[in-house]
Amino acid sequence: KRPLYFQSLSVQPQKSLICTRFVVQNPRRSTTTMTSLQQSSLDVTQYGFELLSNSSVSPSTIYSSSLQINYILKHSKSGAQIILYHSLGPLCNLCIIVGTSAHNNGGHAHCLEHLVFLGSKKYPKRGFLDTIATACSSEGTNAWTAQDHTAFTFKCAGSNGLLTTLPLFLDHIIDPLLLESDFGAEVYCMTDERGPTGVVYSEMKAREYSEMDVGDREWRNALYCKGNDGYPELQFDTGGRTQEIARLTHDEVREFHRKHYDPSNIWILIGGQNLPCEELLEILGESLDSYTKDVSTLSRTQESSNPSLNSKGFQAIECDVNEEKMEVDTESILRRDAQFLSSDDEYGGLVIAWRAGIELENVEESVDALVLMQWLIDTPASPLNQIFVETSVPSATHIGIDVRLFHNVALILSCSGVPKKHGLLQTGVLSTKILNALKYLCDDEYSVPCNDDEIEEFKHVRRLNVEQLQNTTRRCYLAALESLESDPHDYLIDTIVPDLVYSSGIVNELWNTKKGRIRAVNPPTRRLEAQIERFCVILKECEDALTDSELESKFILNWKRKLNRFFVHNQHRVEILLHPDPNLAQLHDPPTTVETINNTVTITENSTVT
């Protein structure tokens, strides 16, 4: 599953009929020996890199041939980190990760995701990158912006296309043109006939008040700014809000690029089968060397003039950490109402989010939480589906789950298609039923008295047992292996990016500043092994429990305690009730004041940029 933000439409090129023989080829490629990534004798220092790790890491010993990380490198001059991995199949993959964190709703990171594709100082022609990329037996380039990073990807058949595109792609990302005229067309501008327009602005206008986006925005805002352990960066929309995008300036985007797109804040993932490793490192080293003086030195020596801001331009917030277990306090549970755009007002939604008390480095507990949530909703026979969906009078048409791997993991339960006519869109009605159902499933006492009808709704559902947990874990395990086999490149990116982003760079510095201490972070590749290994451990424990009644009792008791700790007795919970509103679009039109217009580029009837 890809991150919520934004698989950009603007970077999906049309398929080109350009013949590959016109692509400029490096003459040394015909003479360089193809060195397999599986060799461990490669001297990386001669190309300007430091070897951080060369131990083979794979998701599973059984499937080690499908995906295997061979080298983790660091460029000595720029600080960029590189992961080289081996994967079976004809496709080669390039993924460039930039750690980005929002400090308002202007959508700076999202705007840059679009603008870097419009040309670099070395290759200023718009569309040049996608033309070359498409000519290299690929579908072109792509990108997305998440809450804590921006990713740029490229896949092609064979290593020649990757070696051709790599230096061009890096140049567009690290040293883009960022012209003011491109900002007006791609981000936001005011036209004489059509009013406010722009690719980024139009994209966000189309989705800003959708049920999914409103729910996601509200739970982040409530959950990570609540109490004494808040992380305000997570409350903002990295994609941008239309009213804030309308006020965004070209200079602000350029400054965001200067602070965040430093090579030391970039990770480069390159993989394929039998890549020419020596050639690859030579090209990569030469490219990164050229940016060290102009980009890296400038951004690291420039300090903020505001003493309340740290070196990255963000305000440090002092907060204490209270890691002791606390009793449930119903008054501390935050409940909010929000409106989303809908064609009618009959069906709404509910989002319940927990800060689970699981740190990012605790892979095992993250997997345990995922297994429990899948057990709750995975099939029509799952408990919550049986209670709330598969009934004669359903309380929702769909229940979904999500595990967000921020530095402090968030667990999300969302209900859509909640009918208004049964009073379920009143504050606390449906959420109380869900919490009571969870308590019933783990044999806990009810927090509020339940009438006979509510208890009757739960009685036909089986409580947590070994067989159900075994079946759910096996489905999760097989889904992970299927994803690994069908697309190892995407599996790798989805698995290790959270640990990459929080291991070093700007995002890591922000989180450590708030804690006042350096927090332990996984090695970037640990999750790749530990995730599948944890599935195997749970399956083995289930097998043992089925053969020993004493082990079975202890096993189930342990998992019920996890269910209690993650959900039932977890006071770090927010409930977002989503109400449909057909008139919402008219209430939130962007401002067209003189101040806003003066901060934007105006396009006239002749489509000339002024």
mmCIF file of C-alpha atoms in Angstrom, residues 102-337:
data_model
loop_
_atom_site.group_PDB
_atom_site.id
_atom_site.type_symbol
_atom_site.label_atom_id
_atom_site.label_comp_id
_atom_site.label_asym_id
_atom_site.label_seq_id
_atom_site.Cartn_x
_atom_site.Cartn_y
_atom_site.Cartn_z
ATOM 1 C CA ALA A 102 5.705 20.253 7.020
ATOM 2 C CA HIS A 103 5.617 23.316 9.271
ATOM 3 C CA ASN A 104 2.334 24.670 7.863
ATOM 4 C CA ASN A 105 -0.364 23.728 5.344
ATOM 5 C CA GLY A 106 1.314 25.452 2.400
ATOM 6 C CA GLY A 107 2.232 22.164 0.732
ATOM 7 C CA HIS A 108 5.883 23.070 0.150
ATOM 8 C CA ALA A 109 6.977 19.435 -0.186
ATOM 9 C CA HIS A 110 4.130 18.601 -2.566
ATOM 10 C CA CYS A 111 4.889 21.630 -4.743
ATOM 11 C CA LEU A 112 8.544 20.620 -4.998
ATOM 12 C CA GLU A 113 7.508 17.095 -5.923
ATOM 13 C CA HIS A 114 5.944 18.624 -9.039
ATOM 14 C CA LEU A 115 8.472 21.360 -9.788
ATOM 15 C CA VAL A 116 11.617 19.218 -9.856
ATOM 16 C CA PHE A 117 10.369 17.481 -13.002
ATOM 17 C CA LEU A 118 10.198 20.747 -14.948
ATOM 18 C CA GLY A 119 13.920 20.995 -15.608
ATOM 19 C CA SER A 120 17.273 21.438 -13.887
ATOM 20 C CA LYS A 121 19.990 24.009 -14.356
ATOM 21 C CA LYS A 122 22.038 21.507 -16.337
ATOM 22 C CA TYR A 123 19.051 20.134 -18.286
ATOM 23 C CA PRO A 124 16.634 23.088 -18.448
ATOM 24 C CA LYS A 125 14.283 21.766 -21.112
ATOM 25 C CA ARG A 126 10.910 20.797 -19.679
ATOM 26 C CA GLY A 127 10.085 17.132 -20.225
ATOM 27 C CA PHE A 128 13.679 16.134 -20.970
ATOM 28 C CA LEU A 129 13.897 13.792 -17.971
ATOM 29 C CA ASP A 130 10.690 11.952 -18.811
ATOM 30 C CA THR A 131 11.652 11.730 -22.481
ATOM 31 C CA ILE A 132 14.918 10.001 -21.629
ATOM 32 C CA ALA A 133 13.271 7.856 -18.955
ATOM 33 C CA THR A 134 10.552 6.670 -21.326
ATOM 34 C CA ALA A 135 13.129 5.904 -24.010
ATOM 35 C CA CYS A 136 14.938 3.601 -21.574
ATOM 36 C CA SER A 137 12.340 0.811 -21.668
ATOM 37 C CA SER A 138 10.324 2.208 -18.778
ATOM 38 C CA GLU A 139 6.970 3.831 -18.090
ATOM 39 C CA GLY A 140 8.711 7.012 -16.985
ATOM 40 C CA THR A 141 9.161 8.548 -13.562
ATOM 41 C CA ASN A 142 6.829 8.870 -10.600
ATOM 42 C CA ALA A 143 6.752 10.491 -7.165
ATOM 43 C CA TRP A 144 4.696 10.844 -4.017
ATOM 44 C CA THR A 145 4.717 13.041 -0.920
ATOM 45 C CA ALA A 146 4.102 11.445 2.486
ATOM 46 C CA GLN A 147 3.897 12.977 5.942
ATOM 47 C CA ASP A 148 7.616 12.593 6.629
ATOM 48 C CA HIS A 149 9.278 12.104 3.233
ATOM 49 C CA THR A 150 9.074 12.658 -0.509
ATOM 50 C CA ALA A 151 9.955 9.767 -2.832
ATOM 51 C CA PHE A 152 10.944 9.767 -6.507
ATOM 52 C CA THR A 153 10.918 6.463 -8.383
ATOM 53 C CA PHE A 154 11.991 5.034 -11.721
ATOM 54 C CA LYS A 155 11.814 1.475 -13.052
ATOM 55 C CA CYS A 156 13.224 0.188 -16.322
ATOM 56 C CA ALA A 157 14.137 -3.058 -18.055
ATOM 57 C CA GLY A 158 17.874 -3.631 -17.814
ATOM 58 C CA SER A 159 20.693 -1.678 -16.228
ATOM 59 C CA ASN A 160 21.587 0.516 -19.233
ATOM 60 C CA GLY A 161 18.457 2.607 -18.832
ATOM 61 C CA LEU A 162 19.068 3.015 -15.111
ATOM 62 C CA LEU A 163 22.665 4.154 -15.648
ATOM 63 C CA THR A 164 21.485 6.669 -18.245
ATOM 64 C CA THR A 165 18.655 8.102 -16.144
ATOM 65 C CA LEU A 166 20.333 8.127 -12.710
ATOM 66 C CA PRO A 167 22.521 11.264 -13.115
ATOM 67 C CA LEU A 168 19.686 13.141 -14.847
ATOM 68 C CA PHE A 169 17.192 12.286 -12.119
ATOM 69 C CA LEU A 170 19.597 13.299 -9.353
ATOM 70 C CA ASP A 171 20.312 16.590 -11.098
ATOM 71 C CA HIS A 172 16.611 17.435 -11.367
ATOM 72 C CA ILE A 173 16.056 16.659 -7.672
ATOM 73 C CA ILE A 174 19.122 18.309 -6.128
ATOM 74 C CA ASP A 175 19.599 21.235 -8.525
ATOM 75 C CA PRO A 176 16.236 22.082 -10.176
ATOM 76 C CA LEU A 177 15.450 25.282 -12.045
ATOM 77 C CA LEU A 178 12.431 26.292 -9.919
ATOM 78 C CA LEU A 179 11.443 29.102 -12.272
ATOM 79 C CA GLU A 180 8.786 31.569 -11.189
ATOM 80 C CA SER A 181 6.878 30.962 -14.421
ATOM 81 C CA ASP A 182 6.784 27.221 -13.689
ATOM 82 C CA PHE A 183 5.566 27.970 -10.170
ATOM 83 C CA GLY A 184 2.629 29.914 -11.584
ATOM 84 C CA ALA A 185 1.582 27.167 -13.979
ATOM 85 C CA GLU A 186 2.300 24.132 -11.813
ATOM 86 C CA VAL A 187 1.393 25.349 -8.313
ATOM 87 C CA TYR A 188 -1.047 28.271 -8.289
ATOM 88 C CA CYS A 189 -2.005 31.238 -10.417
ATOM 89 C CA MET A 190 -4.985 33.542 -10.930
ATOM 90 C CA THR A 191 -6.398 33.563 -14.477
ATOM 91 C CA ASP A 192 -8.651 36.194 -16.005
ATOM 92 C CA GLU A 193 -11.362 33.757 -17.115
ATOM 93 C CA ARG A 194 -11.080 30.639 -14.964
ATOM 94 C CA GLY A 195 -10.044 32.206 -11.677
ATOM 95 C CA PRO A 196 -7.596 30.312 -9.437
ATOM 96 C CA THR A 197 -5.860 27.395 -11.126
ATOM 97 C CA GLY A 198 -2.620 25.409 -11.120
ATOM 98 C CA VAL A 199 -1.837 21.689 -11.102
ATOM 99 C CA VAL A 200 -1.115 21.387 -7.373
ATOM 100 C CA TYR A 201 -3.978 23.696 -6.434
ATOM 101 C CA SER A 202 -6.464 21.797 -8.623
ATOM 102 C CA GLU A 203 -5.294 18.427 -7.325
ATOM 103 C CA MET A 204 -5.817 19.448 -3.718
ATOM 104 C CA LYS A 205 -9.108 21.179 -4.447
ATOM 105 C CA ALA A 206 -10.432 17.895 -5.847
ATOM 106 C CA ARG A 207 -9.613 15.931 -2.702
ATOM 107 C CA GLU A 208 -9.274 18.414 0.159
ATOM 108 C CA TYR A 209 -12.766 17.783 1.564
ATOM 109 C CA SER A 210 -13.134 14.117 0.683
ATOM 110 C CA GLU A 211 -14.094 11.806 3.527
ATOM 111 C CA MET A 212 -10.722 10.058 3.532
ATOM 112 C CA ASP A 213 -8.637 13.251 3.568
ATOM 113 C CA VAL A 214 -10.751 14.998 6.198
ATOM 114 C CA GLY A 215 -10.622 11.970 8.471
ATOM 115 C CA ASP A 216 -6.873 11.556 8.039
ATOM 116 C CA ARG A 217 -6.207 15.234 8.696
ATOM 117 C CA GLU A 218 -8.392 15.385 11.806
ATOM 118 C CA TRP A 219 -7.025 12.337 13.578
ATOM 119 C CA ARG A 220 -3.428 13.428 12.985
ATOM 120 C CA ASN A 221 -4.217 16.902 14.246
ATOM 121 C CA ALA A 222 -5.888 15.549 17.375
ATOM 122 C CA LEU A 223 -3.667 12.579 18.183
ATOM 123 C CA TYR A 224 -0.218 14.113 17.823
ATOM 124 C CA CYS A 225 -0.974 17.503 19.358
ATOM 125 C CA LYS A 226 -2.717 16.121 22.435
ATOM 126 C CA GLY A 227 -1.301 16.104 25.947
ATOM 127 C CA ASN A 228 2.347 16.501 26.831
ATOM 128 C CA ASP A 229 3.821 14.452 24.012
ATOM 129 C CA GLY A 230 2.802 16.274 20.845
ATOM 130 C CA TYR A 231 4.466 16.366 17.433
ATOM 131 C CA PRO A 232 2.954 19.363 15.614
ATOM 132 C CA GLU A 233 4.619 18.557 12.267
ATOM 133 C CA LEU A 234 2.240 15.618 11.866
ATOM 134 C CA GLN A 235 -0.854 17.805 12.121
ATOM 135 C CA PHE A 236 -0.135 19.609 8.846
ATOM 136 C CA ASP A 237 -1.066 18.483 5.344
ATOM 137 C CA THR A 238 2.105 17.963 3.331
ATOM 138 C CA GLY A 239 -0.039 18.106 0.203
ATOM 139 C CA GLY A 240 -1.251 21.579 1.154
ATOM 140 C CA ARG A 241 -4.632 23.204 1.772
ATOM 141 C CA THR A 242 -6.046 25.319 -1.033
ATOM 142 C CA GLN A 243 -6.276 28.505 1.022
ATOM 143 C CA GLU A 244 -2.647 28.143 2.103
ATOM 144 C CA ILE A 245 -1.449 27.192 -1.389
ATOM 145 C CA ALA A 246 -3.015 30.418 -2.656
ATOM 146 C CA ARG A 247 -0.734 32.367 -0.297
ATOM 147 C CA LEU A 248 2.392 30.334 -0.992
ATOM 148 C CA THR A 249 5.221 32.206 -2.704
ATOM 149 C CA HIS A 250 7.922 31.126 -5.084
ATOM 150 C CA ASP A 251 10.668 32.192 -2.653
ATOM 151 C CA GLU A 252 9.210 30.052 0.142
ATOM 152 C CA VAL A 253 9.361 26.958 -2.046
ATOM 153 C CA ARG A 254 12.956 27.713 -3.052
ATOM 154 C CA GLU A 255 13.913 28.114 0.605
ATOM 155 C CA PHE A 256 12.216 24.812 1.486
ATOM 156 C CA HIS A 257 14.270 23.123 -1.225
ATOM 157 C CA ARG A 258 17.483 24.664 0.083
ATOM 158 C CA LYS A 259 16.859 23.342 3.599
ATOM 159 C CA HIS A 260 15.519 19.879 2.814
ATOM 160 C CA TYR A 261 17.021 18.769 -0.498
ATOM 161 C CA ASP A 262 20.560 18.647 0.822
ATOM 162 C CA PRO A 263 22.378 15.456 -0.296
ATOM 163 C CA SER A 264 22.953 14.536 3.365
ATOM 164 C CA ASN A 265 19.154 14.328 3.745
ATOM 165 C CA ILE A 266 18.748 11.976 0.769
ATOM 166 C CA TRP A 267 18.701 8.182 0.527
ATOM 167 C CA ILE A 268 19.185 6.451 -2.835
ATOM 168 C CA LEU A 269 17.893 2.890 -3.266
ATOM 169 C CA ILE A 270 19.124 1.050 -6.365
ATOM 170 C CA GLY A 271 18.344 -2.557 -7.168
ATOM 171 C CA GLY A 272 18.181 -5.148 -9.901
ATOM 172 C CA GLN A 273 19.701 -8.401 -11.050
ATOM 173 C CA ASN A 274 23.477 -8.414 -11.678
ATOM 174 C CA LEU A 275 23.868 -4.646 -11.805
ATOM 175 C CA PRO A 276 27.232 -3.283 -13.031
ATOM 176 C CA CYS A 277 28.233 -2.184 -9.566
ATOM 177 C CA GLU A 278 31.567 -0.536 -10.407
ATOM 178 C CA GLU A 279 30.054 1.502 -13.198
ATOM 179 C CA LEU A 280 27.088 2.429 -11.068
ATOM 180 C CA LEU A 281 29.231 3.727 -8.212
ATOM 181 C CA GLU A 282 31.460 5.660 -10.602
ATOM 182 C CA ILE A 283 28.480 7.485 -12.130
ATOM 183 C CA LEU A 284 26.852 8.023 -8.748
ATOM 184 C CA GLY A 285 30.060 9.291 -7.161
ATOM 185 C CA GLU A 286 30.723 11.780 -9.957
ATOM 186 C CA SER A 287 27.157 13.088 -9.755
ATOM 187 C CA LEU A 288 27.197 13.566 -5.975
ATOM 188 C CA ASP A 289 30.654 15.175 -6.061
ATOM 189 C CA SER A 290 29.326 17.923 -8.319
ATOM 190 C CA TYR A 291 26.659 18.976 -5.776
ATOM 191 C CA THR A 292 28.794 19.003 -2.642
ATOM 192 C CA LYS A 293 30.118 22.559 -2.901
ATOM 193 C CA ASP A 294 27.116 24.357 -4.363
ATOM 194 C CA VAL A 295 24.315 22.695 -2.420
ATOM 195 C CA SER A 296 25.461 20.863 0.694
ATOM 196 C CA THR A 297 27.864 23.488 2.043
ATOM 197 C CA LEU A 298 25.415 26.319 1.452
ATOM 198 C CA SER A 299 22.499 24.696 3.242
ATOM 199 C CA ARG A 300 24.528 23.527 6.223
ATOM 200 C CA THR A 301 26.276 26.842 6.907
ATOM 201 C CA GLN A 302 23.182 29.011 6.564
ATOM 202 C CA GLU A 303 21.537 29.561 9.961
ATOM 203 C CA SER A 304 18.072 30.783 10.757
ATOM 204 C CA SER A 305 17.775 34.362 11.947
ATOM 205 C CA ASN A 306 15.023 33.408 14.375
ATOM 206 C CA PRO A 307 16.581 32.203 17.666
ATOM 207 C CA SER A 308 13.453 30.211 18.520
ATOM 208 C CA LEU A 309 13.933 28.079 15.410
ATOM 209 C CA ASN A 310 16.446 25.311 15.020
ATOM 210 C CA SER A 311 18.865 25.044 12.103
ATOM 211 C CA LYS A 312 16.175 23.556 9.879
ATOM 212 C CA GLY A 313 13.713 26.386 10.395
ATOM 213 C CA PHE A 314 11.343 24.614 12.769
ATOM 214 C CA GLN A 315 10.406 25.570 16.295
ATOM 215 C CA ALA A 316 11.537 23.174 18.978
ATOM 216 C CA ILE A 317 8.793 22.268 21.444
ATOM 217 C CA GLU A 318 9.773 21.192 24.930
ATOM 218 C CA CYS A 319 7.804 18.241 26.229
ATOM 219 C CA ASP A 320 8.194 15.617 28.914
ATOM 220 C CA VAL A 321 7.879 11.918 28.287
ATOM 221 C CA ASN A 322 5.669 9.883 30.566
ATOM 222 C CA GLU A 323 6.094 6.239 29.654
ATOM 223 C CA GLU A 324 4.238 4.821 32.654
ATOM 224 C CA LYS A 325 1.010 2.978 32.036
ATOM 225 C CA MET A 326 -1.983 5.105 32.934
ATOM 226 C CA GLU A 327 -5.564 4.182 33.718
ATOM 227 C CA VAL A 328 -8.292 5.079 31.290
ATOM 228 C CA ASP A 329 -9.717 8.546 31.855
ATOM 229 C CA THR A 330 -12.798 9.059 29.718
ATOM 230 C CA GLU A 331 -12.479 12.819 30.045
ATOM 231 C CA SER A 332 -9.062 12.687 28.369
ATOM 232 C CA ILE A 333 -10.426 10.935 25.265
ATOM 233 C CA LEU A 334 -10.640 13.599 22.596
ATOM 234 C CA ARG A 335 -13.771 13.603 20.430
ATOM 235 C CA ARG A 336 -14.195 15.844 17.414
ATOM 236 C CA ASP A 337 -16.785 16.442 14.729
#
